[in-house]
Amino acid sequence: MVAPEQIAADNAAMKPSILEIEDLVVEFHQGNKVVRAANHVSLTIRQGETVGIVGESGSGKSVLCRSILRLLPSPPSFVKSGRITFAGRDLLSLPETEMQEIRGADIAMVFQNPMNALNPVWPIGDQITEGERVHRGLGTRAARTRAVELLKRVGIPSPEMRVDEYPHQWSGGMVQRAVIAMAIAGGPKLILADEPTTALDVTIQDQILALLMDLQAATGTTLILVSHDMAVVAETCDRVAVMYAGRIMELAPTADVFAHPRHPYSLGLLRSIPRIDGKGQRLEPIPGQPPSLSELPAGCPFMPRCSFASPACGTSDVPLREVAKGHFSACIKAEEIAAVAL
Amino acid sequence: MEYSKALNLPLRRRLAEEFSRWPMTLKIGSIMFLGIVLAGIFAPWLVPYDPYTQDLNNTLQPPSLTHPFGTDNFGRDVLTRVLFGIRIDLPFGFLTTYVPMVYGVVLGAMAGYAGGFFDGILMRVLDVVVAFPFLVLIIVIVAILGPGIFNIYLSIFLTAWTMYARLARAEMLVERNKDYILAARNLGYGPGRIVFRHALPNVINSSIVFSMSDFVLNIMLVSGLSFLGLGVTPPTPEWGAMIAEGRDFIFEAWWISTLPGLALVVTGAALCLIGDGLAQRLGERRHALI
Amino acid sequence: MNLLSYIVSRLLQMIPVVIGVSLVAFLAIHLVPGDPVQLMMHGRATPETLQAAHAKLGLDQPLLVQYWNFIRNAATGSLGTSIIQNADVGKIVGERLLPTVLLLVTSAVFAILIALPLSIIAARRSDQLADHVIRLLGIIGFAMPPFWVGIILMLFFGIYLDWFPISGYGRSFGDRMYHLVLPSLTIALFLAPILIQSLRAAILDVMTAEYITVARAKGLGPWRVLIKHALRNALMPVTTILAVNIGWLLSGAVVVEYLFSFPGLGSLLVRAVGQRDYPVIQGLSLVFAILVLFVNLLADLSYMLIDRRVLKA
C-alpha cells in the first residue's frame, strides 16, 4: 500500500522545477582561514511547493538563501563551484544588472529581524514600493495607492493612515508584515523567507506564518522557509531539507521526515524537541558541538557526535542518495536508521 | 592567552613583541617623530650657522648647497632657523597638550563617576567654554592678559582641558556601570581607588588617541598666534613667526615662508601617523582582552 | 513629542549657556589688569577724558547694573561703543557678520565637495590601495596649517596662474564669490580630512546594516543603494561633526581672513586686539559664541528632520 504522503510527493514531482541548486560550494575568507559555509549543496525546488530548510545556527541555511539572490558580499565570500538555475537561467553567471532585474521581481526575500530590515529614515510605504518605482516606473501617486493596497493585503489595519509612518512607530510584528508586503510587491515566483518568525513574540509568530501560507495559497508562489525550529516547518512545509555544517543531510516530504527520519542528525533533532502526543517522554539533546567550518573533518561532518558512527563514516565524503522514493539521506546507514523507532 | 605568556618574558623580548604588533603607521610616525626630536636636540651641531646672526651681504639667497633652504631677508640661514624652531614648537606643543590632559581627564572621570551636582557644574562650564571658538578664546584671553609666551601658556591651560574632560566623562559614564566597577564597589573600595586604579586605565585610551591630534593643533595654534603677531616675537625662530616674516617677501623669495611650513607639516604628519596607529593598536588590545 | 515642542525645549536648554557666555564676554573687559581705558589710550589719557570715557562705557556704575545694561543692549543688537573707532560696536560687528557667514558656508560646501567623493571611494575600496592613499592624504591635509596652505594657494593660483584674487572682498555678488574662492578653499582643505575620516567610518558602518541587504534584495542598483539608503544615514553623524567642528572652522577663519585681508569678524578681532579696542573684543567674543550655538542648534534641527526617531527620545 502506498502512503498518502507518498502520493503527495509524487504529485509534486510532476510539477516542473523552478530552482535547481547543483553542487554549490560557498566559502568565506577570513584572514588566512577559509570557512566553508555551503558544502556541495544540491537541491531542486518545484513550482508552487513549500520547502523548509532546518538546521542549527551556522549550518549554512542563510548563506544558501543569500547566495541564491547573490546578496553575499564578495570579498569575503566566494562561490567556489556549483550552479543555481532559476526558471532556466543560470543565476551565478548573470551580469549584475540582470540580477537586479530578478531580485524583487522574480525572487524576493523576507528577513529575520524586521526592525533592522527597514531603513529608519524613510517612510514605510515608500520602502515597500521602491522596487516597483525603480523597475516599473511607478509614479509617486500610484505608488502610494499600491502601498496602501499591499499593506491591506498583509493585514495592516487602516493602511491609508499608516502608510507614511516610520518603522520606529510600528511594532515588530507589524513591521514584519510590511517586510512581507515588500516581498510580494513585485509578484515574485519564489519567496525566500529567512527565519521570518525568529525575532518575534510567540503569539505573533503564528500570525506571520499563517499570513505567509495564505499569500502562498492565493498566488501559488513557491516558498522556501528557513527555520531552526522543527515545529514551524512541520506545520507549513511540503518537503524538508535538514542542513548540518553546510551540507544537506536529509531531504524528504515533511511527514516522512517526522515519521521515519533516515539520518541520525534528523533523528537527534526530533528527539530533542517535545512531542505533542507525549511519546518519548525524555528529551535527548545531541551531545557535542557542531564542527568548526574552517576545519571540517574528513567524511561525514556529523560523525563525531553520531551514536551510529562506524570507521567507514570518516573515510570519504558521504553524498546525498535516494534511500526510498523521494527520500534522500546522506548517511551510509540510512536503511538501518529507518528501522529505529523515534 | 598570548598576554599571560608575554608577561613572563624578559623586558627586552616583551618590548620586541610589542613593537612587532605595532601597525605600520605607528612605526613610521614614531621614527619620524624621533628624528625630529633628535634634530632639535642636536641642531647646533648639525648646522654651521647661528639662528640669530644676520648676514646682510647674503640676503634672500635661494636654496643652494651652502644654504639648503636659502636665506631670509636678514641673510639668516632658513634651515638653521627651522631646526632651532623645533626647540620652541615641540616643547610648546607637548606641554600645552599633556598638562591640560592630566587634570582634564581626572576632572572628567571624577564627574562621570560621581554624577549629580559636581557633574552638573562641570557640564555647564564645558558648555560655555566650548561655545567659544578655541582660537577666539585664546586671542581674547591673550588680549586681556597681554601678549607673551607665558600668557599664551596660561590661556591654553585655562581652556584646553575641556576636550579631555568631555572625553573622559563620556567614557566614564559607560564604564561605571560595568561589572568590574560594581565588583570593586562590592569589595568596599572607595571612589578614589575605583576611579584611579580601576576605571582610569580604561577611560584614558580615547584621550591618548585624541592627544596626538591635539598636539598637532597646539603647534598650529602657537605658530598661528605668532603668524597673527600675537605670539612669539620676531627674532625668535618660531615656525609661525618665520612664515609671517617671509610673507612680505613671498613674490621674490618663496622659500622663507613655505619651508618652515613644511617643517610644521612633517611634524604634524608624524604625530597624526602615531595617532592613527595608536587608535588601531589600542582598539586591537581592547578587542583582544574582551 | 512634536516638532514645535522639540524646538522650544531645545531653545530653553540654551538659556543657561547663553547666560554663561554673556557673563564671560562681559567680564572680559573687567579682567584687564589696570584701567582698560588707560590701556586703550596707551597711558596718555588725562583724568578728564578718562572720566568721560568711563561714563560713556558705563564703567562708573555698579557691576551688576553694568551687566544688566550689557544684556539689555545686546538683546537689541547694541554692543556698546568703540572709543577708538568712535562708533557703535554692534554696527561695526554687524557689517562684518555677513562676509564671515558667507565664508563659512562656502568653506563647508567646498569641504563637502572634496570629502564626499573621496570618502565614498575610501569606503567602497576599504583596506585597498585607494583607501590607504586617501587616508595618507587626509593625514597630510590635517597637518597643514591653514595660514600656510593659504600662502601656497596664493602663490600658485593667485600669482603663478593668476586665476583668483588674493585679497579683499568684491562689490557685486559674483565678484564676492570670486574673492571667496581661495580663502574658502584654504579652510576647506583643513576641514575635509576630518570629514573624510568620519564619513568613511559612517558609510562602512551603515553598509553592514541589514536594511542595505534588503535594499539590494529589492533589486536596487549599487548607486541607488549607496545614495538613497547608505549616504543619508551616514550623513547624520557628519552633520554633528560639522557642528562640533564649527569652533575649529571659525578658528581657521580668523587666521585665513587675516591672511587674505578679508573684511570679516576674524580680521576685525585681530585688529581690535592689536588696538586694544576692548568693547569690540567684548562684542566679538559674544557674537562668535552665539554663532557657534546657533550652528549647533541648526544641526540638531536638521538631524531631527533627517531622522524622526530623535523626537521619540
Coordinates of N, CA, C and O in Angstrom, one line a residue, chain B residues 126-259:
Chain B
L126 N 31.7 73.4 30.8 CA 32.2 72.9 29.5 C 31.3 73.5 28.4 O 31.9 73.9 27.3
D127 N 30.0 73.5 28.6 CA 29.1 74.1 27.5 C 29.6 75.5 27.2 O 29.6 75.9 26.0
V128 N 29.9 76.3 28.2 CA 30.2 77.7 28.0 C 31.5 77.8 27.2 O 31.7 78.5 26.3
V129 N 32.5 77.0 27.7 CA 33.9 77.1 27.1 C 33.8 76.7 25.7 O 34.4 77.3 24.8
V130 N 33.1 75.6 25.4 CA 33.1 75.0 24.1 C 32.3 76.0 23.1 O 32.5 75.9 21.9
A131 N 31.5 76.8 23.6 CA 30.7 77.7 22.8 C 31.6 78.7 22.1 O 31.3 79.3 21.0
F132 N 32.8 79.0 22.7 CA 33.7 79.9 22.0 C 34.6 79.2 21.1 O 35.2 78.2 21.5
P133 N 34.8 79.7 19.9 CA 35.8 79.1 19.0 C 37.2 79.1 19.8 O 37.5 80.2 20.3
F134 N 37.9 78.0 19.7 CA 39.1 77.9 20.6 C 40.1 79.1 20.3 O 40.5 79.7 21.3
L135 N 40.4 79.4 19.1 CA 41.4 80.4 18.8 C 40.9 81.8 19.3 O 41.6 82.6 19.8
V136 N 39.6 82.0 19.1 CA 39.0 83.3 19.6 C 39.2 83.4 21.1 O 39.6 84.5 21.6
L137 N 38.9 82.3 21.8 CA 39.0 82.4 23.2 C 40.5 82.7 23.7 O 40.7 83.5 24.5
I138 N 41.4 82.0 23.0 CA 42.8 82.2 23.3 C 43.2 83.7 23.0 O 43.8 84.3 23.8
I139 N 42.7 84.1 21.8 CA 43.1 85.5 21.5 C 42.5 86.5 22.5 O 43.2 87.4 22.9
V140 N 41.3 86.3 22.9 CA 40.6 87.2 23.8 C 41.4 87.2 25.2 O 41.7 88.2 25.8
I141 N 41.8 86.0 25.6 CA 42.5 85.9 26.9 C 43.8 86.6 26.8 O 44.3 87.3 27.7
V142 N 44.5 86.3 25.6 CA 45.8 87.0 25.4 C 45.6 88.5 25.4 O 46.4 89.3 25.9
A143 N 44.5 88.9 24.8 CA 44.3 90.4 24.7 C 44.1 91.0 26.1 O 44.5 92.1 26.4
I144 N 43.4 90.2 27.0 CA 43.2 90.7 28.3 C 44.5 90.7 29.2 O 44.9 91.6 29.8
L145 N 45.2 89.5 29.1 CA 46.4 89.4 29.9 C 47.6 90.1 29.3 O 48.6 90.4 30.0
G146 N 47.5 90.4 28.0 CA 48.7 91.0 27.4 C 49.5 89.9 26.7 O 49.4 88.7 27.1
P147 N 50.3 90.2 25.7 CA 51.0 89.2 24.9 C 52.2 88.6 25.7 O 52.4 89.0 26.8
G148 N 52.8 87.6 25.1 CA 53.9 87.0 25.8 C 53.7 85.5 25.9 O 52.5 85.0 26.0
I149 N 54.7 84.7 25.8 CA 54.6 83.2 25.8 C 54.0 82.7 27.0 O 53.2 81.8 27.0
F150 N 54.3 83.3 28.2 CA 53.8 82.9 29.5 C 52.2 83.0 29.5 O 51.5 82.1 29.9
N151 N 51.7 84.1 29.0 CA 50.3 84.3 28.9 C 49.6 83.3 28.0 O 48.4 83.0 28.2
I152 N 50.3 83.0 26.9 CA 49.7 82.0 25.9 C 49.6 80.7 26.6 O 48.5 80.0 26.6
Y153 N 50.7 80.3 27.3 CA 50.6 79.0 28.1 C 49.4 79.1 29.1 O 48.6 78.2 29.1
L154 N 49.3 80.2 29.8 CA 48.2 80.3 30.8 C 46.8 80.2 30.1 O 46.0 79.5 30.6
S155 N 46.7 80.9 29.0 CA 45.3 80.8 28.4 C 45.0 79.4 27.9 O 43.8 79.0 28.0
I156 N 46.0 78.7 27.4 CA 45.7 77.3 27.0 C 45.4 76.4 28.1 O 44.5 75.6 28.1
F157 N 46.2 76.6 29.2 CA 46.0 75.8 30.4 C 44.5 76.0 30.9 O 43.9 75.1 31.5
L158 N 44.0 77.2 30.8 CA 42.7 77.6 31.3 C 41.6 76.9 30.5 O 40.5 76.7 31.0
T159 N 41.9 76.6 29.2 CA 40.8 76.2 28.3 C 40.9 74.8 27.7 O 39.9 74.1 27.5
A160 N 42.2 74.3 27.5 CA 42.3 73.1 26.7 C 41.9 71.8 27.4 O 41.7 70.8 26.8
W161 N 41.8 71.9 28.7 CA 41.4 70.7 29.5 C 40.0 70.2 29.2 O 39.6 69.1 29.4
T162 N 39.2 71.1 28.6 CA 37.7 70.8 28.5 C 37.5 69.6 27.5 O 36.6 68.8 27.8
M163 N 38.3 69.5 26.4 CA 38.1 68.4 25.5 C 38.3 67.1 26.2 O 37.6 66.1 26.0
Y164 N 39.4 67.1 27.0 CA 39.8 65.8 27.7 C 38.7 65.5 28.8 O 38.4 64.3 29.0
A165 N 38.2 66.5 29.5 CA 37.2 66.3 30.5 C 36.0 65.7 29.8 O 35.3 64.7 30.3
R166 N 35.6 66.2 28.6 CA 34.5 65.7 27.9 C 34.6 64.2 27.5 O 33.8 63.4 27.8
L167 N 35.8 63.9 26.9 CA 36.1 62.5 26.5 C 36.0 61.6 27.7 O 35.4 60.5 27.7
A168 N 36.8 62.0 28.8 CA 36.9 61.1 29.9 C 35.5 60.9 30.6 O 35.2 59.8 31.0
R169 N 34.7 62.0 30.6 CA 33.4 61.9 31.3 C 32.5 60.9 30.5 O 31.9 60.0 31.0
A170 N 32.5 61.0 29.1 CA 31.7 60.2 28.3 C 32.1 58.7 28.5 O 31.2 57.8 28.6
E171 N 33.4 58.5 28.5 CA 33.8 57.1 28.7 C 33.5 56.5 30.0 O 33.1 55.4 30.2
M172 N 33.6 57.4 31.0 CA 33.3 57.0 32.4 C 31.9 56.6 32.6 O 31.5 55.7 33.3
L173 N 31.0 57.4 31.9 CA 29.5 57.1 32.0 C 29.2 55.7 31.5 O 28.4 55.0 32.1
V174 N 30.0 55.2 30.5 CA 29.8 53.9 30.0 C 30.4 52.9 31.0 O 29.8 51.8 31.3
E175 N 31.6 53.3 31.5 CA 32.4 52.3 32.3 C 31.8 52.0 33.7 O 31.9 51.0 34.2
R176 N 31.2 53.1 34.2 CA 30.9 53.0 35.6 C 29.8 51.9 35.9 O 29.6 51.5 37.0
N177 N 29.0 51.5 34.9 CA 28.0 50.5 35.1 C 28.5 49.1 34.7 O 27.7 48.2 34.7
K178 N 29.8 49.0 34.4 CA 30.3 47.7 34.0 C 30.5 46.8 35.3 O 30.7 47.4 36.4
D179 N 30.5 45.5 35.1 CA 30.6 44.6 36.2 C 31.8 44.8 37.1 O 31.8 44.7 38.3
Y180 N 33.0 45.1 36.4 CA 34.2 45.1 37.2 C 34.2 46.3 38.2 O 34.7 46.2 39.3
I181 N 33.5 47.4 37.8 CA 33.4 48.5 38.7 C 32.4 48.2 39.9 O 32.7 48.5 41.0
L182 N 31.3 47.5 39.5 CA 30.3 47.1 40.5 C 31.0 46.1 41.5 O 30.9 46.2 42.7
A183 N 31.9 45.2 40.9 CA 32.6 44.3 41.8 C 33.5 45.0 42.7 O 33.6 44.7 43.9
A184 N 34.2 46.0 42.2 CA 35.2 46.8 43.0 C 34.4 47.5 44.1 O 34.8 47.6 45.3
R185 N 33.2 48.0 43.8 CA 32.4 48.7 44.8 C 31.9 47.7 45.9 O 31.9 48.0 47.1
N186 N 31.5 46.5 45.4 CA 31.1 45.5 46.4 C 32.2 45.1 47.3 O 32.0 44.7 48.4
L187 N 33.5 45.2 46.9 CA 34.6 44.9 47.7 C 34.8 46.0 48.7 O 35.8 45.9 49.5
G188 N 34.1 47.1 48.6 CA 34.2 48.1 49.6 C 35.3 49.2 49.3 O 35.7 49.9 50.2
Y189 N 35.7 49.2 48.0 CA 36.7 50.2 47.7 C 36.1 51.6 47.6 O 34.9 51.7 47.2
G190 N 36.8 52.6 48.0 CA 36.3 53.9 47.9 C 36.4 54.4 46.5 O 37.0 53.9 45.6
P191 N 35.6 55.6 46.3 CA 35.5 56.1 44.9 C 36.9 56.5 44.3 O 37.2 56.3 43.2
G192 N 37.8 57.0 45.2 CA 39.1 57.4 44.7 C 39.9 56.2 44.1 O 40.4 56.3 43.0
R193 N 39.9 55.1 44.8 CA 40.6 53.9 44.4 C 39.9 53.4 43.1 O 40.6 53.0 42.2
I194 N 38.6 53.4 43.1 CA 37.9 52.8 41.9 C 38.2 53.6 40.7 O 38.6 53.1 39.6
V195 N 38.1 55.0 40.8 CA 38.3 55.8 39.7 C 39.8 55.7 39.2 O 40.0 55.5 38.0
F196 N 40.7 55.8 40.1 CA 42.1 55.9 39.6 C 42.8 54.6 39.3 O 43.5 54.5 38.4
R197 N 42.5 53.6 40.2 CA 43.1 52.3 39.9 C 42.4 51.4 38.9 O 43.0 50.7 38.1
H198 N 41.1 51.5 39.0 CA 40.3 50.5 38.1 C 39.8 51.1 36.8 O 39.9 50.5 35.8
A199 N 39.2 52.3 36.9 CA 38.5 52.8 35.7 C 39.4 53.6 34.8 O 39.3 53.5 33.6
L200 N 40.3 54.4 35.4 CA 41.2 55.3 34.6 C 41.9 54.6 33.4 O 41.8 55.1 32.3
P201 N 42.5 53.4 33.6 CA 43.2 52.8 32.5 C 42.2 52.5 31.3 O 42.7 52.5 30.2
N202 N 41.0 52.3 31.6 CA 40.0 52.0 30.6 C 39.4 53.3 30.0 O 38.9 53.3 28.9
V203 N 39.5 54.4 30.7 CA 38.9 55.6 30.3 C 39.8 56.4 29.5 O 39.4 57.3 28.6
I204 N 41.1 56.2 29.6 CA 42.1 57.1 29.1 C 42.5 56.9 27.6 O 43.0 57.8 27.0
N205 N 42.1 55.7 27.1 CA 42.6 55.4 25.7 C 42.1 56.5 24.7 O 42.9 56.9 23.9
S206 N 40.9 56.9 24.8 CA 40.4 57.8 23.8 C 41.1 59.2 23.9 O 41.4 59.8 22.9
S207 N 41.5 59.5 25.2 CA 42.2 60.8 25.4 C 43.6 60.7 24.8 O 44.1 61.7 24.2
I208 N 44.2 59.5 24.9 CA 45.6 59.4 24.4 C 45.5 59.5 22.9 O 46.4 60.2 22.3
V209 N 44.6 58.9 22.2 CA 44.5 59.0 20.8 C 44.2 60.4 20.4 O 44.8 60.9 19.5
F210 N 43.3 61.1 21.1 CA 43.0 62.4 20.8 C 44.2 63.4 21.0 O 44.4 64.3 20.2
S211 N 45.0 63.1 22.0 CA 46.1 64.0 22.3 C 47.1 64.1 21.1 O 47.7 65.1 21.0
M212 N 47.1 63.1 20.3 CA 48.0 63.2 19.1 C 47.5 64.3 18.2 O 48.3 65.2 17.7
S213 N 46.2 64.3 17.9 CA 45.7 65.4 17.1 C 45.8 66.8 17.8 O 46.1 67.8 17.2
D214 N 45.6 66.7 19.1 CA 45.6 68.0 19.9 C 47.0 68.6 19.8 O 47.2 69.8 19.7
F215 N 48.0 67.7 19.9 CA 49.5 68.1 19.8 C 49.7 68.9 18.5 O 50.2 70.0 18.5
V216 N 49.2 68.3 17.4 CA 49.3 69.0 16.1 C 48.6 70.3 16.1 O 49.2 71.4 15.8
L217 N 47.4 70.3 16.7 CA 46.6 71.6 16.7 C 47.2 72.6 17.6 O 47.2 73.8 17.3
N218 N 47.9 72.2 18.7 CA 48.5 73.2 19.6 C 49.8 73.8 18.9 O 50.0 75.0 19.1
I219 N 50.5 73.0 18.2 CA 51.7 73.5 17.5 C 51.2 74.6 16.4 O 51.7 75.6 16.3
M220 N 50.1 74.2 15.8 CA 49.4 75.1 14.8 C 49.0 76.4 15.5 O 49.0 77.4 15.0
L221 N 48.5 76.2 16.7 CA 48.0 77.3 17.5 C 49.1 78.3 17.8 O 48.9 79.5 17.5
V222 N 50.2 77.9 18.3 CA 51.3 78.8 18.7 C 51.8 79.4 17.4 O 52.1 80.7 17.4
S223 N 52.0 78.6 16.3 CA 52.5 79.3 15.1 C 51.5 80.2 14.5 O 51.8 81.2 14.0
G224 N 50.2 79.8 14.7 CA 49.1 80.7 14.2 C 49.1 82.0 14.9 O 49.0 83.1 14.3
L225 N 49.2 82.0 16.2 CA 49.3 83.2 17.0 C 50.5 84.1 16.7 O 50.3 85.3 16.5
S226 N 51.6 83.4 16.5 CA 52.8 84.1 16.0 C 52.6 84.8 14.7 O 53.0 85.9 14.4
F227 N 51.9 84.0 13.8 CA 51.6 84.5 12.5 C 50.7 85.7 12.6 O 50.9 86.7 11.8
L228 N 49.8 85.8 13.5 CA 48.9 86.9 13.7 C 49.6 88.0 14.4 O 49.0 89.1 14.6
G229 N 50.9 87.8 14.9 CA 51.6 88.8 15.6 C 51.2 88.9 17.1 O 51.5 89.8 17.8
L230 N 50.5 87.8 17.6 CA 50.1 87.8 19.0 C 50.9 86.8 19.8 O 50.6 86.6 21.0
G231 N 51.8 86.1 19.2 CA 52.5 85.1 19.9 C 54.0 85.4 20.2 O 54.3 86.4 20.8
V232 N 54.8 84.5 19.6 CA 56.3 84.7 19.8 C 56.7 85.9 18.9 O 56.3 86.0 17.8
T233 N 57.6 86.7 19.5 CA 58.0 87.9 18.8 C 59.2 87.7 17.8 O 60.0 86.8 18.1
P234 N 59.3 88.5 16.8 CA 60.1 88.2 15.6 C 61.5 87.6 15.7 O 61.6 86.5 15.2
P235 N 62.5 88.1 16.4 CA 63.8 87.4 16.1 C 63.8 85.9 16.4 O 64.6 85.1 15.9
T236 N 62.9 85.5 17.3 CA 62.8 84.1 17.8 C 62.5 83.2 16.6 O 61.6 83.5 15.8
P237 N 63.3 82.1 16.4 CA 63.0 81.2 15.2 C 61.8 80.3 15.5 O 62.0 79.1 15.6
E238 N 60.6 80.9 15.6 CA 59.4 80.0 15.7 C 58.8 79.9 14.3 O 58.8 80.9 13.5
W239 N 58.3 78.7 14.0 CA 57.9 78.4 12.6 C 56.8 79.4 12.1 O 56.9 79.9 11.0
G240 N 55.8 79.6 12.9 CA 54.7 80.5 12.5 C 55.2 82.0 12.3 O 54.9 82.7 11.4
A241 N 56.1 82.4 13.2 CA 56.7 83.7 13.1 C 57.5 83.9 11.8 O 57.5 84.9 11.2
M242 N 58.2 82.8 11.5 CA 59.0 82.8 10.3 C 58.1 82.9 9.1 O 58.5 83.6 8.1
I243 N 57.0 82.1 9.1 CA 56.1 82.2 7.9 C 55.6 83.6 7.8 O 55.5 84.1 6.7
A244 N 55.2 84.2 8.9 CA 54.7 85.6 8.9 C 55.7 86.6 8.3 O 55.4 87.4 7.5
E245 N 57.0 86.4 8.8 CA 58.0 87.3 8.3 C 58.3 87.2 6.8 O 58.4 88.1 6.1
G246 N 58.2 85.9 6.3 CA 58.5 85.6 4.9 C 57.4 86.1 4.0 O 57.6 86.2 2.8
R247 N 56.2 86.3 4.6 CA 55.1 86.7 3.8 C 55.3 88.0 3.0 O 54.8 88.1 1.9
D248 N 56.1 88.9 3.6 CA 56.3 90.1 2.9 C 57.2 90.0 1.7 O 57.3 90.8 0.9
F249 N 57.9 88.8 1.6 CA 58.9 88.6 0.5 C 58.4 87.5 -0.4 O 59.2 86.9 -1.1
I250 N 57.1 87.1 -0.3 CA 56.6 85.9 -0.9 C 56.8 86.0 -2.4 O 57.1 84.9 -3.0
F251 N 56.8 87.1 -3.0 CA 57.0 87.2 -4.5 C 58.4 86.9 -4.9 O 58.6 86.2 -5.9
E252 N 59.4 87.4 -4.2 CA 60.8 87.2 -4.6 C 61.5 86.1 -3.9 O 62.4 85.5 -4.5
A253 N 61.0 85.6 -2.8 CA 61.7 84.6 -2.0 C 60.6 83.6 -1.4 O 60.3 83.8 -0.2
W254 N 60.1 82.7 -2.2 CA 59.0 81.8 -1.7 C 59.5 80.9 -0.6 O 58.7 80.5 0.2
W255 N 60.8 80.7 -0.5 CA 61.3 79.7 0.5 C 61.2 80.1 1.9 O 61.2 79.3 2.8
I256 N 61.2 81.4 2.2 CA 61.2 81.9 3.6 C 60.0 81.4 4.3 O 60.0 81.1 5.5
S257 N 58.8 81.5 3.6 CA 57.6 81.1 4.2 C 57.3 79.7 4.1 O 56.8 79.0 5.0
T258 N 57.5 79.1 2.9 CA 57.0 77.8 2.6 C 57.8 76.7 3.3 O 57.2 75.7 3.8
L259 N 59.1 76.8 3.5 CA 59.9 75.7 4.0 C 59.7 75.6 5.5 O 59.6 74.4 6.0

